Short mmCIF file of C-alpha atoms and ligand atoms in Angstrom, two decimals:
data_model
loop_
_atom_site.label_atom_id
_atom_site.label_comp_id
_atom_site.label_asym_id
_atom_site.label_seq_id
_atom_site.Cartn_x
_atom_site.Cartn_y
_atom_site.Cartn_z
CA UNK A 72 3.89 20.86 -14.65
CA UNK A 73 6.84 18.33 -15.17
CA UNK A 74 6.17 14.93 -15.60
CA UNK A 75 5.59 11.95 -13.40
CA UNK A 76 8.73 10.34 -13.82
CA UNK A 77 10.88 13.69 -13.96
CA UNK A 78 9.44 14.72 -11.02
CA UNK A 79 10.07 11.53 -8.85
CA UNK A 80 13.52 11.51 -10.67
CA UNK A 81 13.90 15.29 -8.91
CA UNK A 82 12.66 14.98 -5.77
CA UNK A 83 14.77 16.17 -3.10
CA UNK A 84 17.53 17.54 -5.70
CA UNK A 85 19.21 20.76 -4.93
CA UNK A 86 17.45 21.29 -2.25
CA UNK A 87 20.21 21.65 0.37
CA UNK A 88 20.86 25.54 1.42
CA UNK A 89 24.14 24.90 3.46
CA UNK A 90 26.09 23.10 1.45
CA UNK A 91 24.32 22.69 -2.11
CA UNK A 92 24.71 19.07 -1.78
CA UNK A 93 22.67 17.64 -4.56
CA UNK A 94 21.12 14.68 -2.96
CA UNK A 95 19.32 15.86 0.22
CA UNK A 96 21.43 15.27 3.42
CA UNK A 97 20.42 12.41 6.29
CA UNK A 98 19.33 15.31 9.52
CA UNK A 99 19.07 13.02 12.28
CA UNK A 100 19.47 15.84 14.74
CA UNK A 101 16.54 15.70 17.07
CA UNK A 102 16.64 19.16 17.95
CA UNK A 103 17.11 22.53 16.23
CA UNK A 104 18.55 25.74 17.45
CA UNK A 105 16.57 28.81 18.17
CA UNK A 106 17.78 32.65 17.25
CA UNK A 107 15.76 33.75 20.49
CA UNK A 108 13.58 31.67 22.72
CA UNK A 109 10.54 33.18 21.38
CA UNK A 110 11.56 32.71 17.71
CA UNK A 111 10.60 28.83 16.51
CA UNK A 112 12.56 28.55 13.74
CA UNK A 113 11.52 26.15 10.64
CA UNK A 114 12.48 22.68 12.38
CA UNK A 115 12.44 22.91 16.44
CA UNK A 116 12.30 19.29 17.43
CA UNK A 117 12.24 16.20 15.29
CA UNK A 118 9.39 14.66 16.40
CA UNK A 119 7.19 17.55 15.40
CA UNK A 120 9.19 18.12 11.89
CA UNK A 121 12.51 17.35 10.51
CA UNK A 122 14.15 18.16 6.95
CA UNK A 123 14.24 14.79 5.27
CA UNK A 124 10.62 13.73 6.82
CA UNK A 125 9.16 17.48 5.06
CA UNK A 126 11.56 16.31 1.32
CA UNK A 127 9.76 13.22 1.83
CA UNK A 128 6.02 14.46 2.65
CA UNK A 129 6.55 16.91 -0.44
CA UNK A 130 7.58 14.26 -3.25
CA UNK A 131 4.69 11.67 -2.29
CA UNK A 132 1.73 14.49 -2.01
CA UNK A 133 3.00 16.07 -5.47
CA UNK A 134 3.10 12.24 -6.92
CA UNK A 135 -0.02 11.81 -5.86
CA UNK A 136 -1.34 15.03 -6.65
CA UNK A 137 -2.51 16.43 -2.86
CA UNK A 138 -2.12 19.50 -0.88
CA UNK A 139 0.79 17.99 1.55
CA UNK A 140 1.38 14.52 3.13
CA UNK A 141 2.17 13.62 6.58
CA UNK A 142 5.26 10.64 6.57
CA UNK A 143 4.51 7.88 9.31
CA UNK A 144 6.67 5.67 11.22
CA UNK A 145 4.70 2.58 9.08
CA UNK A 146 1.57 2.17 6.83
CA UNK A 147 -0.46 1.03 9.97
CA UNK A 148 0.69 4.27 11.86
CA UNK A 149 -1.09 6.47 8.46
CA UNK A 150 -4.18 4.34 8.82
CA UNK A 151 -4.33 5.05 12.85
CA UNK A 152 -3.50 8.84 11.65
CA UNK A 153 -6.44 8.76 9.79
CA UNK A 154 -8.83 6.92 12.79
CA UNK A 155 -7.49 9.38 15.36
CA UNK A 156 -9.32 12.02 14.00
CA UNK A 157 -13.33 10.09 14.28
CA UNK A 158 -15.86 10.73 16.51
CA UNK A 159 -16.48 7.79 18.87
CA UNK A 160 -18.63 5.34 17.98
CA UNK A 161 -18.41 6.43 14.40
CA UNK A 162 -19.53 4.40 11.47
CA UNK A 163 -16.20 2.56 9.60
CA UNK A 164 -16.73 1.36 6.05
CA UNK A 165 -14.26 -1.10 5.13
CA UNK A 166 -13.15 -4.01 2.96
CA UNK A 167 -13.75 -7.23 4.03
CA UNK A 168 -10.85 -8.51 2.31
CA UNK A 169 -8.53 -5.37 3.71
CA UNK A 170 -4.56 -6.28 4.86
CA UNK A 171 -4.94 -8.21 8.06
CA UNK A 172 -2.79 -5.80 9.46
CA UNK A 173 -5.31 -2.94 9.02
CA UNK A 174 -8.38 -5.76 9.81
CA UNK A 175 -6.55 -6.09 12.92
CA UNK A 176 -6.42 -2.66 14.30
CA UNK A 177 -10.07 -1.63 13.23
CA UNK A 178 -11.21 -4.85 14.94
CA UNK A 179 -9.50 -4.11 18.01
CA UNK A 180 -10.47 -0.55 17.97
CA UNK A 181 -14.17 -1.84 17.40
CA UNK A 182 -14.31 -4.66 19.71
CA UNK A 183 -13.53 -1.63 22.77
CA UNK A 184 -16.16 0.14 21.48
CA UNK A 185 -14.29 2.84 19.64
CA UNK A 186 -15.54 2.44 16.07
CA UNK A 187 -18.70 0.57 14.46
CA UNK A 188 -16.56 -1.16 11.98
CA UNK A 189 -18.52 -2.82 8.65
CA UNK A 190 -17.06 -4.80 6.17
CA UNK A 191 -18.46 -5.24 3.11
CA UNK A 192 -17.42 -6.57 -0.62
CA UNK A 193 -16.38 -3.23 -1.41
CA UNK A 194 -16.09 -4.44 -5.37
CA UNK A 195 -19.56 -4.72 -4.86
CA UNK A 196 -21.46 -1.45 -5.26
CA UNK A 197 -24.54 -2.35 -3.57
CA UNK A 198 -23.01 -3.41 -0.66
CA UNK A 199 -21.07 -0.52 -0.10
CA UNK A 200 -24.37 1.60 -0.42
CA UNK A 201 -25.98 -0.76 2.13
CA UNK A 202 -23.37 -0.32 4.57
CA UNK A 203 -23.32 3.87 4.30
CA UNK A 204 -26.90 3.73 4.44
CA UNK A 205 -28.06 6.31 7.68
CA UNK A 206 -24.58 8.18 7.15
CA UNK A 207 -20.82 6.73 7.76
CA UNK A 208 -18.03 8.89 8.93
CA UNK A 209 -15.16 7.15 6.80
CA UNK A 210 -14.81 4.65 3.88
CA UNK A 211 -11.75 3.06 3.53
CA UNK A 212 -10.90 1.55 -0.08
CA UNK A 213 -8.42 -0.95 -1.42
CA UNK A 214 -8.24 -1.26 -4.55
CA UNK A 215 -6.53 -3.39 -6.07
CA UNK A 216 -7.20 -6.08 -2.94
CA UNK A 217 -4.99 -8.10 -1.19
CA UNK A 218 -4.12 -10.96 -1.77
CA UNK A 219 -6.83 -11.71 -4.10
CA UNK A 220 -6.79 -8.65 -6.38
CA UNK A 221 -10.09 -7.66 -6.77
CA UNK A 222 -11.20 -4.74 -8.28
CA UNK A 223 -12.77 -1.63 -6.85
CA UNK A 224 -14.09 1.26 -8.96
CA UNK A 225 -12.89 4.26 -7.41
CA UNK A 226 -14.99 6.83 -8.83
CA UNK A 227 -18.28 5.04 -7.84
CA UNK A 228 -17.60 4.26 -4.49
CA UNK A 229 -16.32 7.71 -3.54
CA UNK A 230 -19.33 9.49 -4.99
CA UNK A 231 -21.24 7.16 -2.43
CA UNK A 232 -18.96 7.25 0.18
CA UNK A 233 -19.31 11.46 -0.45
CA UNK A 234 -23.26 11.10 -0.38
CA UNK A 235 -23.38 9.69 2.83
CA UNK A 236 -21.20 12.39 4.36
CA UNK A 237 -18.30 9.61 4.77
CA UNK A 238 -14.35 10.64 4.59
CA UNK A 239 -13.01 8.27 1.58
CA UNK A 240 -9.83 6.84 2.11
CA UNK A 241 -7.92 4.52 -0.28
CA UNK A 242 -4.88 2.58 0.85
CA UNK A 243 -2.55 2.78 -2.85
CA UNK A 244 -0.34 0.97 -0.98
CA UNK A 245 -0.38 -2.16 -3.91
CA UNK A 246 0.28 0.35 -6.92
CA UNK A 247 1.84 3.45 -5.86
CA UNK A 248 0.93 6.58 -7.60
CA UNK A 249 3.14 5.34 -10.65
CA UNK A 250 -0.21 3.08 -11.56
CA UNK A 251 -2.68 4.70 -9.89
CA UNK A 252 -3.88 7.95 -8.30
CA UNK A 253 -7.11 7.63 -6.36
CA UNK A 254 -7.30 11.29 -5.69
CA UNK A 255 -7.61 12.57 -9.23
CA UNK A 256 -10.90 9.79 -9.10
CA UNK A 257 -12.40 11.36 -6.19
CA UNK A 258 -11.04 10.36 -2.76
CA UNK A 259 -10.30 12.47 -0.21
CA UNK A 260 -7.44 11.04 1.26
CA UNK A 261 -4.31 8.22 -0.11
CA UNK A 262 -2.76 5.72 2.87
CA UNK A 263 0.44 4.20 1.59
CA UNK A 264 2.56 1.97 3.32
CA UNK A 265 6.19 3.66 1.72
CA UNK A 266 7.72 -0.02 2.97
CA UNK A 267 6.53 -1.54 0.05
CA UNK A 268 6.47 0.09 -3.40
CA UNK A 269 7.32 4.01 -2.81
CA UNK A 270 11.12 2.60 -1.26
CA UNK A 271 10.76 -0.68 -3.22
CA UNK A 272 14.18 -2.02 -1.70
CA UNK A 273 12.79 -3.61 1.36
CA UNK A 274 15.31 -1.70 3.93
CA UNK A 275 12.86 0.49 5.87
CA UNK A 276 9.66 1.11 7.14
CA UNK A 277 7.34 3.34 6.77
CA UNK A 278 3.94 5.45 5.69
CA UNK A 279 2.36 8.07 4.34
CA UNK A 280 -1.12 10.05 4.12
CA UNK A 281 -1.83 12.09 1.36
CA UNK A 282 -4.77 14.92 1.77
CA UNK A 283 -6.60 17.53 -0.11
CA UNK A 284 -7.91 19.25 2.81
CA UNK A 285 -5.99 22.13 4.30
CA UNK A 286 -7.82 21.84 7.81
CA UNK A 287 -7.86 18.15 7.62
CA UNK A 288 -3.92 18.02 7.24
CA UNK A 289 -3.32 20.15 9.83
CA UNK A 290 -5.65 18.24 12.34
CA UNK A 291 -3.63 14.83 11.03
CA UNK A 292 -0.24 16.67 11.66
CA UNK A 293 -1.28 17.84 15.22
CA UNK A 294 -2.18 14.22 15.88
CA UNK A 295 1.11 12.63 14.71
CA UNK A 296 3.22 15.64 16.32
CA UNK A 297 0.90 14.37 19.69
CA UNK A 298 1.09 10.77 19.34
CA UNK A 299 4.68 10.99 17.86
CA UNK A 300 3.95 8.90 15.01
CA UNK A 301 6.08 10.48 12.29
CA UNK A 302 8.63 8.97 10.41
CA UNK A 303 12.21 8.77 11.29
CA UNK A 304 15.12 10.28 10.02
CA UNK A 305 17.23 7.53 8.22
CA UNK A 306 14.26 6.12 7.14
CA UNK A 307 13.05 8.93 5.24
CA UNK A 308 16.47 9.56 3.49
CA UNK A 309 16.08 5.78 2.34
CA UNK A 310 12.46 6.26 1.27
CA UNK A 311 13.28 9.52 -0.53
CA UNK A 312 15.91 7.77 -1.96
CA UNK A 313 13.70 4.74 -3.46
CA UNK A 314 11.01 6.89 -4.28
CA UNK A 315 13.20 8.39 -7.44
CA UNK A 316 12.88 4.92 -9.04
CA UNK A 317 9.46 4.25 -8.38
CA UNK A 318 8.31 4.54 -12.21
CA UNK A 319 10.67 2.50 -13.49
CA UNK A 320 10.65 -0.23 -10.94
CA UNK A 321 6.49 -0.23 -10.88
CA UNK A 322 6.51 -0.43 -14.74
CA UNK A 323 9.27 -3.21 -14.99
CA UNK A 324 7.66 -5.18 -12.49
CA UNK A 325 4.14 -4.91 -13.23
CA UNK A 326 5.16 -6.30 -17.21
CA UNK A 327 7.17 -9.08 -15.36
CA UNK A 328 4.02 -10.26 -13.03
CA UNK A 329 1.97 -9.87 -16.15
CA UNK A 330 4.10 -12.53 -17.87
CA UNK A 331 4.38 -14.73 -15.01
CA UNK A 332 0.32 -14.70 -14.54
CA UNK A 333 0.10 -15.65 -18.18
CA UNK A 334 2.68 -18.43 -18.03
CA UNK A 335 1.12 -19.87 -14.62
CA UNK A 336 -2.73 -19.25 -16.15
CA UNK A 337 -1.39 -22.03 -19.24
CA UNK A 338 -0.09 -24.77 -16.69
CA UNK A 339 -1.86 -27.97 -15.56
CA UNK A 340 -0.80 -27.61 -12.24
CA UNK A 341 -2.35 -24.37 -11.53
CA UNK A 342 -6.28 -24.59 -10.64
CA UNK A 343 -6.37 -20.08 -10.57
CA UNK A 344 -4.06 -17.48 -10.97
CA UNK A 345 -5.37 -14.03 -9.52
CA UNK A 346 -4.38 -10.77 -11.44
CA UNK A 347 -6.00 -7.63 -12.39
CA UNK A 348 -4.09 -7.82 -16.35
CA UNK A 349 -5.65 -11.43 -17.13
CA UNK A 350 -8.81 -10.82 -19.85
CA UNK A 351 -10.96 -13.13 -17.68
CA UNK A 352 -10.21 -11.95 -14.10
CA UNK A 353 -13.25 -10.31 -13.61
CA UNK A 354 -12.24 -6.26 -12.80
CA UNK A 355 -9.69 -6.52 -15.97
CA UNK A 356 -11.61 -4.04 -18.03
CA UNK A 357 -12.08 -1.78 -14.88
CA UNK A 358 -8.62 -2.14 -13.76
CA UNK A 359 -7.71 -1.00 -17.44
CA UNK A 360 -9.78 1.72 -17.18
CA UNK A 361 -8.33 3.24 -13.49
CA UNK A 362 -4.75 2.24 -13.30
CA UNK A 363 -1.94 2.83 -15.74
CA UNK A 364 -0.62 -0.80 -15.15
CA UNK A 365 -1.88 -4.07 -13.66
CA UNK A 366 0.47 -4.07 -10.44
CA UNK A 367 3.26 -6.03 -9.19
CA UNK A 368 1.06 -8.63 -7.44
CA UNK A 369 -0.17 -11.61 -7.74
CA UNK A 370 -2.32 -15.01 -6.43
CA UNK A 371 -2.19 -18.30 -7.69
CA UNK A 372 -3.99 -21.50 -6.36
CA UNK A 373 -2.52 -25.41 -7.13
CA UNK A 374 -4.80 -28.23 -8.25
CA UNK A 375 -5.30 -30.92 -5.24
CA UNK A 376 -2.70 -32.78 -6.41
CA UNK A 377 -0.06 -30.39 -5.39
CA UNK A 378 1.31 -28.68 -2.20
CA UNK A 379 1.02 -25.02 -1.67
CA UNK A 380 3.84 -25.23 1.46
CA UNK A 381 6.00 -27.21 -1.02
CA UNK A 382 5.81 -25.21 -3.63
CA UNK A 383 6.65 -21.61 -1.74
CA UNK A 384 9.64 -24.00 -0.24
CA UNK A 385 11.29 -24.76 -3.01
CA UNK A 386 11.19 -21.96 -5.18
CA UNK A 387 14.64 -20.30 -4.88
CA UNK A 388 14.65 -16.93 -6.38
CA UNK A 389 10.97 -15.51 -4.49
CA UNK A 390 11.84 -15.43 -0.96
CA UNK A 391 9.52 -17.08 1.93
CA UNK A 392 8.57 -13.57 3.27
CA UNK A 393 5.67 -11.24 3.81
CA UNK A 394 6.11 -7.88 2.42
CA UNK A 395 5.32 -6.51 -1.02
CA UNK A 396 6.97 -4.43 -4.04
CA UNK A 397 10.96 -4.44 -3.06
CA UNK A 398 12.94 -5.15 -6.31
CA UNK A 399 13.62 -8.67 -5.18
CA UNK A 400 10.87 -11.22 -5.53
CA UNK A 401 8.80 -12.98 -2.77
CA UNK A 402 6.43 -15.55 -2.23
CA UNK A 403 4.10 -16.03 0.76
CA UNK A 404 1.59 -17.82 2.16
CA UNK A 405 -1.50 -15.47 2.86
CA UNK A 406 -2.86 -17.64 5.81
CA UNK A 407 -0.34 -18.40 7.28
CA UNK A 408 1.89 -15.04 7.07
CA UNK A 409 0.37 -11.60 6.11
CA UNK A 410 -3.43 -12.30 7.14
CA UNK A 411 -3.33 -14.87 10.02
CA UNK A 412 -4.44 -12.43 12.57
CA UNK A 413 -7.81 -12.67 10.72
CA UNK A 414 -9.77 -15.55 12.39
CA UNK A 415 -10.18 -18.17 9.93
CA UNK A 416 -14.18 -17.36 9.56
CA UNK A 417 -12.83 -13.68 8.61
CA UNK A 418 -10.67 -15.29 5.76
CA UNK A 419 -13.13 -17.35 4.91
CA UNK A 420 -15.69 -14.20 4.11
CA UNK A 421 -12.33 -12.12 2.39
CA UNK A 422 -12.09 -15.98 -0.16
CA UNK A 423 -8.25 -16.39 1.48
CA UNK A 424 -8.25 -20.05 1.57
CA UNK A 425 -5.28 -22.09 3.26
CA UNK A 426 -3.60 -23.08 -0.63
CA UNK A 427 -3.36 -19.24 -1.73
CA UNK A 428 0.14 -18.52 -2.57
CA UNK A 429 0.82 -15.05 -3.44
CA UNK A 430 3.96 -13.49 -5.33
CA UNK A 431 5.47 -9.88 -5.57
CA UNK A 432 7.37 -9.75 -8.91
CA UNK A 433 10.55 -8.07 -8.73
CA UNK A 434 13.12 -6.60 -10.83
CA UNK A 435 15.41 -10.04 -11.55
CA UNK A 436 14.72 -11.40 -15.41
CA UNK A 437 11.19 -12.72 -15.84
CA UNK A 438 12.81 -15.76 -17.90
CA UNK A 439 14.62 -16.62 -14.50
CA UNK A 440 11.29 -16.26 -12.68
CA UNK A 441 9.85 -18.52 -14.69
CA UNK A 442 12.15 -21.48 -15.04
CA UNK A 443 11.94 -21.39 -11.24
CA UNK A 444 8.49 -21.20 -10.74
CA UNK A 445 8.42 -24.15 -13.29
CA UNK A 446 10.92 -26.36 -11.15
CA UNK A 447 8.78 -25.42 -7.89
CA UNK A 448 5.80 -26.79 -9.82
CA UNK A 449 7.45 -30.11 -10.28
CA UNK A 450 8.71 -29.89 -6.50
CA UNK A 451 5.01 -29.64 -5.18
CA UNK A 452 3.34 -32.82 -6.24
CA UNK A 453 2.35 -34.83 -3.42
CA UNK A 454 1.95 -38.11 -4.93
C1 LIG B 20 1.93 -3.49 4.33
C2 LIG B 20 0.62 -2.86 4.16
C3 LIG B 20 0.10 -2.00 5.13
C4 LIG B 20 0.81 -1.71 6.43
O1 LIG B 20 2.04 -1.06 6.23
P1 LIG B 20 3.29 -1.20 7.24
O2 LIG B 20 4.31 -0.30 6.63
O3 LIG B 20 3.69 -2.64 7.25
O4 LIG B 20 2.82 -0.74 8.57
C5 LIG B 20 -1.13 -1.41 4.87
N1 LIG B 20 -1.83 -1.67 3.75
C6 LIG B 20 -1.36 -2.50 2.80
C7 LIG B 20 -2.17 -2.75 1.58
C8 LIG B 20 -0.13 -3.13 2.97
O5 LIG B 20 0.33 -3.97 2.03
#
């Protein structure tokens, strides 16, 4: 087999039989044309199936090394995918410190009785094996965490997850299969959100859910073909599209965020910076061991003295945004953006206090990066 970055480079090349175009054509047909009315023929309705959703579904289940991959309207759409398929009343395993968005839905689902949804400090291994004890039908990972970047060892948890007869899930949503591939450490399933990372150019939406089970996939693919949940056709053109610079970008920006948490970690006005590729955050060495890079991400907390709302404010070159992984940089306030549909008790148990800033590190020059964070640090005393 060719390698990672050759193949990402590739996907989608050549691959158009009408007109040997050699970057895969937008279809945004909605229907296809039948030989015979008995005859389906390979695409028969868009909703079902279309060209540039299947190049799509191909390049992120080979990246991430899986059977095939079903491409959703959005990462929350792969998650509900995945929930479609439970029993009722079945036993959820999850992170307390999962995206709110994803906290939201399970809550929701549980609170009408759907789902018995338990969250536990999945970086914690006892916890997870309390949770599965008397069996669990799924257990959802995410590793690394958001927005605090906490550590979960893959390998572990699925072989408990596996013991107690639980599907194991993990969202790679924050590192793409350029840093890390969960299924080669023993899940069952990947959930990406292909807004973030996969396109990396923050101009679409979308998902993705990678499997290893033939049955599995083709129950998931009924579901989205029922629920018409799968992803559109512009959208997977720009996906596909994004997806052939994943290595680069992830590698660029993960040595850029590891600079930045260095630089921060040094400065008086910074009480904690959170990130997997500091020596003393405390799932460095495991983060070493199961990723090939520390991620794009980061967390930060200000001494007293300054303002977190200030600071995001007057940096210039992050933008005041919730989102993750495009090549431009962002900064955002956790509790008041991307996880304030927790309730404020649920932050409280996932550690997301009201002064966490987080940044995505993009592809502009770290140097830049820095001299602004270091004029936004000046800008946020309060006295
Ligand atoms: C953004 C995100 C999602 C949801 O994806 P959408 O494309 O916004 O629906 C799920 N999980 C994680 C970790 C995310 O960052």
């Amino acid at each position: 087999m060719t390698g990672f970055a050759t193949r990402a480079a590739r996907a989608g090349i050549n691959r158009d039989p009408a007109h040997r175009a050699v970057t895969a054509p937008i279809h945004l047909s909605s229907a296809y044309a039948r030989a015979t009315p008995e005859l389906a023929p390979d695409f028969d309705y868009a909703r079902t199936a279309h060209p540039g959703r299947a190049l799509f579904e191909e390049a992120v289940a080979d990246l991430e090394g899986g059977i095939g991959a079903i491409a959703t309207a959005s990462g929350m759409a792969a998650i509900d995918l995945l929930l479609n398929d439970l029993r009722h009343g079945a036993r959820i395993v999850a992170p307390v410190d999962a995206y709110g968005g994803t906290r939201r839905l399970l809550d929701a689902r549980a609170a009408g009785g759907r789902f018995d949804a338990r969250y536990v400090r999945c970086w914690e291994k006892g916890e997870v094996a309390a949770a599965l004890e008397g069996g669990a039908e799924l257990l959802l990972l995410e590793t690394p965490s958001n927005p605090l970047l906490r550590i979960t060892d893959i390998q572990a948890a699925a072989r408990l997850g596996k013991a107690a007869g639980a599907l194991v899930a993990v969202d790679n949503t924050l590192l793409s299969p350029a840093l890390q591939r969960p299924l080669a450490l023993g899940a069952d399933c990947v959930i990406h959100s292909a807004t973030k990372l996969i396109n990396g150019h923050s101009d679409m939406v979308g998902g993705a859910l990678v499997e290893t089970d033939a049955g599995r996939l083709d129950r998931h693919r009924w579901w989205a073909n029922a629920a018409g949940t799968g992803l559109a056709g512009f959208d997977a053109f720009l996906a596909l599209r994004g997806l052939r610079t994943l290595p680069v970008r992830a590698r660029t920006q993960s040595a850029s965020a590891l600079q930045i948490a260095e630089w921060l970690a040094a400065r008086p006005e910074v009480a904690a910076v959170h990130y997997p590729g500091l020596k003393d955050h405390p799932g460095h060495a495991m983060a070493a061991r199961q990723q090939s890079g520390f991620g794009v991400i980061l967390s930060l907390e200000l001494t007293p003295d300054r303002d977190a709302r200030g600071f995001a404010k007057a940096l210039k070159l992050f933008t005041l945004a919730q989102s993750l992984g495009g090549v431009e940089s962002l900064v955002s306030l956790p509790a008041l953006m991307t996880h304030a549909a927790m309730t404020s008790e649920a932050r409280a148990d996932a550690g997301i206090s009201d002064r966490l800033i987080r940044l995505s590190a993009g592809l502009e020059d770290t140097a830049d990066l820095i001299a602004d964070l270091e004029a936004a640090l000046t800008a946020s005393a309060t006295t």
